[in-house]
PDB file of C-alpha atoms in Angstrom:
ATOM      1  CA  MET D   1     159.011  67.957 111.783  1.00  0.00           C
ATOM      2  CA  THR D   2     159.991  71.640 111.936  1.00  0.00           C
ATOM      3  CA  ASP D   3     157.544  74.400 112.828  1.00  0.00           C
ATOM      4  CA  GLN D   4     157.574  75.559 109.244  1.00  0.00           C
ATOM      5  CA  GLU D   5     156.676  72.075 107.959  1.00  0.00           C
ATOM      6  CA  LYS D   6     153.778  71.965 110.448  1.00  0.00           C
ATOM      7  CA  GLU D   7     152.360  75.154 108.908  1.00  0.00           C
ATOM      8  CA  THR D   8     152.635  74.078 105.276  1.00  0.00           C
ATOM      9  CA  THR D   9     150.925  71.531 103.088  1.00  0.00           C
ATOM     10  CA  ASP D  10     150.884  70.297  99.483  1.00  0.00           C
ATOM     11  CA  PHE D  11     149.034  72.031  96.730  1.00  0.00           C
ATOM     12  CA  GLY D  12     149.778  69.687  93.866  1.00  0.00           C
ATOM     13  CA  PHE D  13     153.591  69.705  93.556  1.00  0.00           C
ATOM     14  CA  ARG D  14     153.810  73.061  95.349  1.00  0.00           C
ATOM     15  CA  THR D  15     154.178  73.652  99.095  1.00  0.00           C
ATOM     16  CA  VAL D  16     151.902  76.379 100.428  1.00  0.00           C
ATOM     17  CA  ALA D  17     150.813  77.738 103.770  1.00  0.00           C
ATOM     18  CA  LYS D  18     148.037  75.626 105.248  1.00  0.00           C
ATOM     19  CA  GLU D  19     145.688  78.626 105.670  1.00  0.00           C
ATOM     20  CA  LYS D  20     145.894  79.292 101.897  1.00  0.00           C
ATOM     21  CA  LYS D  21     145.135  75.817 100.562  1.00  0.00           C
ATOM     22  CA  THR D  22     141.384  75.876 101.145  1.00  0.00           C
ATOM     23  CA  GLY D  23     140.947  79.089  99.214  1.00  0.00           C
ATOM     24  CA  MET D  24     143.192  77.859  96.378  1.00  0.00           C
ATOM     25  CA  VAL D  25     141.284  74.615  96.074  1.00  0.00           C
ATOM     26  CA  ALA D  26     138.034  76.611  96.132  1.00  0.00           C
ATOM     27  CA  GLU D  27     139.134  78.640  93.106  1.00  0.00           C
ATOM     28  CA  ILE D  28     139.879  75.388  91.234  1.00  0.00           C
ATOM     29  CA  PHE D  29     136.358  74.012  91.769  1.00  0.00           C
ATOM     30  CA  HIS D  30     134.651  77.353  91.172  1.00  0.00           C
ATOM     31  CA  SER D  31     136.324  77.260  87.809  1.00  0.00           C
ATOM     32  CA  VAL D  32     135.505  73.663  86.860  1.00  0.00           C
ATOM     33  CA  ALA D  33     132.040  73.250  88.453  1.00  0.00           C
ATOM     34  CA  ALA D  34     129.951  73.901  85.312  1.00  0.00           C
ATOM     35  CA  LYS D  35     131.882  71.321  83.250  1.00  0.00           C
ATOM     36  CA  TYR D  36     132.650  68.912  86.097  1.00  0.00           C
ATOM     37  CA  ASP D  37     130.386  66.084  85.019  1.00  0.00           C
ATOM     38  CA  LEU D  38     131.383  66.307  81.365  1.00  0.00           C
ATOM     39  CA  MET D  39     135.065  66.351  82.256  1.00  0.00           C
ATOM     40  CA  ASN D  40     134.596  63.306  84.545  1.00  0.00           C
ATOM     41  CA  ASP D  41     133.133  61.325  81.656  1.00  0.00           C
ATOM     42  CA  LEU D  42     135.880  62.442  79.270  1.00  0.00           C
ATOM     43  CA  MET D  43     138.764  61.947  81.697  1.00  0.00           C
ATOM     44  CA  SER D  44     137.717  58.461  82.806  1.00  0.00           C
ATOM     45  CA  PHE D  45     136.032  57.366  79.608  1.00  0.00           C
ATOM     46  CA  GLY D  46     132.915  56.926  81.715  1.00  0.00           C
ATOM     47  CA  VAL D  47     134.521  54.451  84.080  1.00  0.00           C
ATOM     48  CA  HIS D  48     133.979  56.773  87.087  1.00  0.00           C
ATOM     49  CA  ARG D  49     130.356  55.682  86.979  1.00  0.00           C
ATOM     50  CA  LEU D  50     131.408  52.039  87.597  1.00  0.00           C
ATOM     51  CA  TRP D  51     133.693  53.117  90.464  1.00  0.00           C
ATOM     52  CA  LYS D  52     130.839  55.011  92.072  1.00  0.00           C
ATOM     53  CA  ARG D  53     128.382  52.151  91.529  1.00  0.00           C
ATOM     54  CA  PHE D  54     130.836  49.786  93.261  1.00  0.00           C
ATOM     55  CA  THR D  55     131.068  52.235  96.168  1.00  0.00           C
ATOM     56  CA  VAL D  56     127.304  52.373  96.653  1.00  0.00           C
ATOM     57  CA  ASP D  57     127.043  48.583  96.315  1.00  0.00           C
ATOM     58  CA  SER D  58     129.685  48.285  99.077  1.00  0.00           C
ATOM     59  CA  SER D  59     127.873  50.667 101.422  1.00  0.00           C
ATOM     60  CA  GLY D  60     125.320  48.285 102.962  1.00  0.00           C
ATOM     61  CA  VAL D  61     122.871  51.224 103.106  1.00  0.00           C
ATOM     62  CA  ARG D  62     119.264  50.256 103.879  1.00  0.00           C
ATOM     63  CA  PRO D  63     115.884  52.015 103.824  1.00  0.00           C
ATOM     64  CA  GLY D  64     115.444  54.600 106.568  1.00  0.00           C
ATOM     65  CA  GLN D  65     119.161  55.221 107.154  1.00  0.00           C
ATOM     66  CA  LYS D  66     121.105  58.493 107.165  1.00  0.00           C
ATOM     67  CA  VAL D  67     123.945  58.981 104.722  1.00  0.00           C
ATOM     68  CA  LEU D  68     126.535  61.721 104.394  1.00  0.00           C
ATOM     69  CA  ASP D  69     127.873  62.208 100.880  1.00  0.00           C
ATOM     70  CA  LEU D  70     130.869  64.280 101.783  1.00  0.00           C
ATOM     71  CA  ALA D  71     132.610  66.324  99.055  1.00  0.00           C
ATOM     72  CA  GLY D  72     129.558  65.120  97.120  1.00  0.00           C
ATOM     73  CA  GLY D  73     129.952  67.704  94.379  1.00  0.00           C
ATOM     74  CA  THR D  74     127.405  67.209  91.664  1.00  0.00           C
ATOM     75  CA  GLY D  75     125.573  64.477  93.519  1.00  0.00           C
ATOM     76  CA  ASP D  76     126.212  61.252  91.605  1.00  0.00           C
ATOM     77  CA  LEU D  77     126.353  59.215  94.835  1.00  0.00           C
ATOM     78  CA  THR D  78     123.588  61.191  96.474  1.00  0.00           C
ATOM     79  CA  ALA D  79     121.177  60.261  93.664  1.00  0.00           C
ATOM     80  CA  ARG D  80     121.860  56.569  94.205  1.00  0.00           C
ATOM     81  CA  PHE D  81     121.655  56.782  97.958  1.00  0.00           C
ATOM     82  CA  SER D  82     118.402  58.749  97.811  1.00  0.00           C
ATOM     83  CA  ARG D  83     116.761  55.720  96.160  1.00  0.00           C
ATOM     84  CA  LEU D  84     118.272  53.314  98.676  1.00  0.00           C
ATOM     85  CA  VAL D  85     117.257  55.101 101.864  1.00  0.00           C
ATOM     86  CA  GLY D  86     113.740  55.867 100.650  1.00  0.00           C
ATOM     87  CA  ILE D  87     111.349  58.523 101.940  1.00  0.00           C
ATOM     88  CA  GLN D  88     112.020  57.638 105.627  1.00  0.00           C
ATOM     89  CA  GLY D  89     115.808  58.053 105.161  1.00  0.00           C
ATOM     90  CA  GLN D  90     117.999  61.067 104.673  1.00  0.00           C
ATOM     91  CA  VAL D  91     120.966  61.897 102.444  1.00  0.00           C
ATOM     92  CA  VAL D  92     123.073  64.973 103.137  1.00  0.00           C
ATOM     93  CA  LEU D  93     125.098  66.240 100.199  1.00  0.00           C
ATOM     94  CA  ALA D  94     127.895  68.215 101.729  1.00  0.00           C
ATOM     95  CA  ASP D  95     130.629  70.087  99.934  1.00  0.00           C
ATOM     96  CA  ILE D  96     132.957  72.897 100.921  1.00  0.00           C
ATOM     97  CA  ASN D  97     132.541  74.550  97.519  1.00  0.00           C
ATOM     98  CA  GLU D  98     129.458  76.659  96.931  1.00  0.00           C
ATOM     99  CA  SER D  99     129.629  76.354  93.138  1.00  0.00           C
ATOM    100  CA  MET D 100     129.816  72.576  93.189  1.00  0.00           C
ATOM    101  CA  LEU D 101     126.952  72.417  95.680  1.00  0.00           C
ATOM    102  CA  ARG D 102     124.798  74.671  93.477  1.00  0.00           C
ATOM    103  CA  VAL D 103     125.438  72.501  90.404  1.00  0.00           C
ATOM    104  CA  GLY D 104     124.640  69.346  92.388  1.00  0.00           C
ATOM    105  CA  ARG D 105     121.377  70.775  93.802  1.00  0.00           C
ATOM    106  CA  GLU D 106     120.198  71.906  90.399  1.00  0.00           C
ATOM    107  CA  LYS D 107     121.055  68.535  88.775  1.00  0.00           C
ATOM    108  CA  LEU D 108     119.261  66.460  91.429  1.00  0.00           C
ATOM    109  CA  ARG D 109     116.180  68.682  91.541  1.00  0.00           C
ATOM    110  CA  ASN D 110     115.976  68.441  87.759  1.00  0.00           C
ATOM    111  CA  LYS D 111     115.841  64.694  88.253  1.00  0.00           C
ATOM    112  CA  GLY D 112     113.028  65.084  90.757  1.00  0.00           C
ATOM    113  CA  ILE D 113     115.184  64.092  93.708  1.00  0.00           C
ATOM    114  CA  ILE D 114     113.925  66.434  96.419  1.00  0.00           C
ATOM    115  CA  ALA D 115     112.135  64.846  99.387  1.00  0.00           C
ATOM    116  CA  ASN D 116     114.971  63.100 101.252  1.00  0.00           C
ATOM    117  CA  VAL D 117     118.037  65.113 100.280  1.00  0.00           C
ATOM    118  CA  SER D 118     119.484  68.179 101.980  1.00  0.00           C
ATOM    119  CA  TYR D 119     122.482  70.323 101.104  1.00  0.00           C
ATOM    120  CA  VAL D 120     125.123  71.621 103.497  1.00  0.00           C
ATOM    121  CA  GLN D 121     128.209  73.698 102.732  1.00  0.00           C
ATOM    122  CA  ALA D 122     130.760  72.197 105.104  1.00  0.00           C
ATOM    123  CA  ASN D 123     134.438  71.678 105.676  1.00  0.00           C
ATOM    124  CA  ALA D 124     135.323  68.019 106.221  1.00  0.00           C
ATOM    125  CA  GLU D 125     137.719  68.997 109.007  1.00  0.00           C
ATOM    126  CA  THR D 126     134.927  70.459 111.175  1.00  0.00           C
ATOM    127  CA  LEU D 127     131.687  68.782 110.228  1.00  0.00           C
ATOM    128  CA  PRO D 128     128.628  70.617 111.560  1.00  0.00           C
ATOM    129  CA  PHE D 129     126.704  67.556 112.556  1.00  0.00           C
ATOM    130  CA  PRO D 130     125.913  65.868 115.901  1.00  0.00           C
ATOM    131  CA  ASP D 131     127.976  62.966 117.281  1.00  0.00           C
ATOM    132  CA  ASN D 132     126.953  59.463 116.168  1.00  0.00           C
ATOM    133  CA  TYR D 133     124.513  60.738 113.540  1.00  0.00           C
ATOM    134  CA  PHE D 134     125.106  59.005 110.196  1.00  0.00           C
ATOM    135  CA  ASP D 135     124.873  55.313 109.293  1.00  0.00           C
ATOM    136  CA  CYS D 136     127.234  55.724 106.406  1.00  0.00           C
ATOM    137  CA  ILE D 137     129.713  58.376 105.198  1.00  0.00           C
ATOM    138  CA  THR D 138     131.136  58.447 101.702  1.00  0.00           C
ATOM    139  CA  LEU D 139     133.976  60.622 100.492  1.00  0.00           C
ATOM    140  CA  SER D 140     134.444  60.406  96.756  1.00  0.00           C
ATOM    141  CA  PHE D 141     137.495  61.997  95.083  1.00  0.00           C
ATOM    142  CA  GLY D 142     137.726  64.652  97.712  1.00  0.00           C
ATOM    143  CA  LEU D 143     140.165  63.625 100.438  1.00  0.00           C
ATOM    144  CA  ARG D 144     143.217  64.602  98.434  1.00  0.00           C
ATOM    145  CA  ASN D 145     141.978  68.232  98.385  1.00  0.00           C
ATOM    146  CA  VAL D 146     141.563  68.401 102.164  1.00  0.00           C
ATOM    147  CA  THR D 147     144.231  70.409 104.029  1.00  0.00           C
ATOM    148  CA  GLU D 148     144.272  68.439 107.315  1.00  0.00           C
ATOM    149  CA  LYS D 149     143.377  64.894 106.263  1.00  0.00           C
ATOM    150  CA  GLU D 150     143.856  63.382 109.715  1.00  0.00           C
ATOM    151  CA  LYS D 151     141.580  66.015 111.250  1.00  0.00           C
ATOM    152  CA  ALA D 152     138.923  65.323 108.606  1.00  0.00           C
ATOM    153  CA  LEU D 153     139.042  61.589 109.278  1.00  0.00           C
ATOM    154  CA  ARG D 154     138.604  62.183 113.039  1.00  0.00           C
ATOM    155  CA  SER D 155     135.651  64.496 112.252  1.00  0.00           C
ATOM    156  CA  MET D 156     134.048  61.802 110.177  1.00  0.00           C
ATOM    157  CA  PHE D 157     134.573  59.257 112.931  1.00  0.00           C
ATOM    158  CA  ARG D 158     132.834  61.540 115.385  1.00  0.00           C
ATOM    159  CA  VAL D 159     129.649  61.951 113.365  1.00  0.00           C
ATOM    160  CA  LEU D 160     129.389  58.286 112.302  1.00  0.00           C
ATOM    161  CA  LYS D 161     127.190  56.020 114.408  1.00  0.00           C
ATOM    162  CA  PRO D 162     128.599  52.988 116.155  1.00  0.00           C
ATOM    163  CA  GLY D 163     128.246  50.195 113.637  1.00  0.00           C
ATOM    164  CA  GLY D 164     128.473  52.732 110.780  1.00  0.00           C
ATOM    165  CA  ARG D 165     130.648  52.517 107.745  1.00  0.00           C
ATOM    166  CA  LEU D 166     133.077  54.922 106.071  1.00  0.00           C
ATOM    167  CA  LEU D 167     133.810  54.609 102.368  1.00  0.00           C
ATOM    168  CA  ILE D 168     136.618  56.633 100.741  1.00  0.00           C
ATOM    169  CA  LEU D 169     136.866  56.461  96.963  1.00  0.00           C
ATOM    170  CA  GLU D 170     140.019  58.121  95.718  1.00  0.00           C
ATOM    171  CA  PHE D 171     142.684  58.005  93.071  1.00  0.00           C
ATOM    172  CA  SER D 172     145.598  55.944  94.240  1.00  0.00           C
ATOM    173  CA  LYS D 173     148.855  54.252  93.160  1.00  0.00           C
ATOM    174  CA  PRO D 174     148.697  51.949  90.084  1.00  0.00           C
ATOM    175  CA  LEU D 175     149.801  48.407  90.822  1.00  0.00           C
ATOM    176  CA  PHE D 176     151.808  47.893  87.680  1.00  0.00           C
ATOM    177  CA  GLU D 177     154.710  50.050  86.452  1.00  0.00           C
ATOM    178  CA  PRO D 178     153.673  50.035  82.721  1.00  0.00           C
ATOM    179  CA  VAL D 179     150.208  51.221  83.744  1.00  0.00           C
ATOM    180  CA  SER D 180     151.714  53.886  85.965  1.00  0.00           C
ATOM    181  CA  LYS D 181     153.845  55.269  83.146  1.00  0.00           C
ATOM    182  CA  ILE D 182     150.901  55.391  80.701  1.00  0.00           C
ATOM    183  CA  TYR D 183     148.757  56.983  83.398  1.00  0.00           C
ATOM    184  CA  ASP D 184     151.406  59.642  84.112  1.00  0.00           C
ATOM    185  CA  ALA D 185     151.739  60.469  80.476  1.00  0.00           C
ATOM    186  CA  TYR D 186     147.945  60.809  80.126  1.00  0.00           C
ATOM    187  CA  SER D 187     147.564  62.847  83.354  1.00  0.00           C
ATOM    188  CA  PHE D 188     150.290  65.357  82.725  1.00  0.00           C
ATOM    189  CA  HIS D 189     150.186  65.786  78.927  1.00  0.00           C
ATOM    190  CA  ILE D 190     146.691  64.938  77.691  1.00  0.00           C
ATOM    191  CA  LEU D 191     144.425  65.780  80.634  1.00  0.00           C
ATOM    192  CA  PRO D 192     145.403  69.504  80.824  1.00  0.00           C
ATOM    193  CA  LYS D 193     144.795  69.792  77.059  1.00  0.00           C
ATOM    194  CA  ILE D 194     141.295  68.311  77.478  1.00  0.00           C
ATOM    195  CA  GLY D 195     140.716  70.752  80.331  1.00  0.00           C
ATOM    196  CA  LYS D 196     141.791  73.648  78.171  1.00  0.00           C
ATOM    197  CA  ILE D 197     139.504  72.674  75.285  1.00  0.00           C
ATOM    198  CA  VAL D 198     136.408  71.685  77.288  1.00  0.00           C
ATOM    199  CA  ALA D 199     136.583  73.790  80.442  1.00  0.00           C
ATOM    200  CA  GLN D 200     138.898  76.532  79.227  1.00  0.00           C
ATOM    201  CA  ASP D 201     141.097  75.740  82.186  1.00  0.00           C
ATOM    202  CA  ALA D 202     144.285  73.751  81.741  1.00  0.00           C
ATOM    203  CA  GLU D 203     145.837  74.780  85.067  1.00  0.00           C
ATOM    204  CA  SER D 204     143.050  73.395  87.251  1.00  0.00           C
ATOM    205  CA  TYR D 205     143.399  69.985  85.612  1.00  0.00           C
ATOM    206  CA  ARG D 206     147.186  70.158  85.923  1.00  0.00           C
ATOM    207  CA  TYR D 207     146.695  70.680  89.680  1.00  0.00           C
ATOM    208  CA  LEU D 208     144.260  67.780  89.827  1.00  0.00           C
ATOM    209  CA  ALA D 209     146.847  65.480  88.201  1.00  0.00           C
ATOM    210  CA  GLU D 210     149.508  66.672  90.646  1.00  0.00           C
ATOM    211  CA  SER D 211     147.238  66.245  93.626  1.00  0.00           C
ATOM    212  CA  ILE D 212     146.736  62.571  92.713  1.00  0.00           C
ATOM    213  CA  ARG D 213     150.483  62.010  92.710  1.00  0.00           C
ATOM    214  CA  VAL D 214     151.080  63.458  96.184  1.00  0.00           C
ATOM    215  CA  HIS D 215     148.056  61.715  97.737  1.00  0.00           C
ATOM    216  CA  PRO D 216     148.906  58.867 100.156  1.00  0.00           C
ATOM    217  CA  ASP D 217     149.087  55.399  98.584  1.00  0.00           C
ATOM    218  CA  GLN D 218     146.735  52.553  99.523  1.00  0.00           C
ATOM    219  CA  GLU D 219     148.602  51.277 102.590  1.00  0.00           C
ATOM    220  CA  THR D 220     149.391  54.731 103.937  1.00  0.00           C
ATOM    221  CA  LEU D 221     145.756  55.798 103.676  1.00  0.00           C
ATOM    222  CA  LYS D 222     144.703  52.594 105.294  1.00  0.00           C
ATOM    223  CA  ASP D 223     146.921  53.353 108.302  1.00  0.00           C
ATOM    224  CA  MET D 224     145.592  56.948 108.471  1.00  0.00           C
ATOM    225  CA  ILE D 225     141.984  55.664 108.605  1.00  0.00           C
ATOM    226  CA  SER D 226     142.908  53.211 111.350  1.00  0.00           C
ATOM    227  CA  ASP D 227     144.713  55.925 113.317  1.00  0.00           C
ATOM    228  CA  ALA D 228     141.528  58.005 113.285  1.00  0.00           C
ATOM    229  CA  GLY D 229     139.725  55.264 115.192  1.00  0.00           C
ATOM    230  CA  PHE D 230     138.184  53.131 112.440  1.00  0.00           C
ATOM    231  CA  GLU D 231     138.427  49.341 112.636  1.00  0.00           C
ATOM    232  CA  ASN D 232     138.455  46.521 110.074  1.00  0.00           C
ATOM    233  CA  VAL D 233     139.933  48.888 107.503  1.00  0.00           C
ATOM    234  CA  THR D 234     140.315  47.303 104.081  1.00  0.00           C
ATOM    235  CA  TYR D 235     140.596  48.518 100.529  1.00  0.00           C
ATOM    236  CA  SER D 236     139.816  47.307  96.991  1.00  0.00           C
ATOM    237  CA  ASN D 237     141.951  48.323  94.041  1.00  0.00           C
ATOM    238  CA  LEU D 238     139.900  49.316  91.014  1.00  0.00           C
ATOM    239  CA  THR D 239     141.202  49.581  87.431  1.00  0.00           C
ATOM    240  CA  GLY D 240     144.625  48.304  88.372  1.00  0.00           C
ATOM    241  CA  GLY D 241     144.966  50.560  91.399  1.00  0.00           C
ATOM    242  CA  ILE D 242     144.344  53.800  89.541  1.00  0.00           C
ATOM    243  CA  VAL D 243     141.482  54.159  92.061  1.00  0.00           C
ATOM    244  CA  ALA D 244     140.985  52.474  95.450  1.00  0.00           C
ATOM    245  CA  LEU D 245     137.951  52.168  97.667  1.00  0.00           C
ATOM    246  CA  HIS D 246     138.820  52.116 101.379  1.00  0.00           C
ATOM    247  CA  ARG D 247     136.348  50.888 103.962  1.00  0.00           C
ATOM    248  CA  GLY D 248     136.358  51.347 107.687  1.00  0.00           C
ATOM    249  CA  PHE D 249     133.886  50.757 110.523  1.00  0.00           C
ATOM    250  CA  LYS D 250     133.158  52.453 113.826  1.00  0.00           C
ATOM    251  CA  PHE D 251     132.409  50.040 116.642  1.00  0.00           C
TER     252      PHE D 251
END
């Protein structure tokens, strides 16, 4: 790898300087935050709710535990975990984007979810939490937007307790070629049009489609999680591999 390659990263199909990606991603999510939940329902035909439910059901979270919902956005997972951990537990909704965090806080408080949830603006690469702190960490549809993915995985490993569980829910590589072709056509031709109509922002959703294509596939991400120190790393393909849930443990 050349010095230039070390200093650049993907931004969709473009190659940009690493120090610029965080700000560029921030602009995307500042733009889409207000319509994020609506767009999720439209883009996935509501299936994202089933993916997230499967993630929570796979977490093994119990009353009294501490959970980090990283890149938690508008708080779908946080709401579910809040009920699981109970009043003696704690859920931290963390997101690098202030706009997403604000929307999530408002939505959860409107639902009466207050007592056991806190909000932290944080970069996944340098998590501002003590070592061995959380019983479970989830990262839902956020890893592909991280500049230094390996660094973020090591940061998550550090703050997870021994015996704790990491769950990464992310778009992945469809298992069947016909599904992949249909998915590409939908992502690159229909999705930006929906974004333009609903969120008045076609470009952000074009980037989101591109970011899915350049994200590591299931086996590559499994190896990256293992390299960060996690053990017993496995994954489940959901909806034909359009999405995958990776699990890893810290022992």
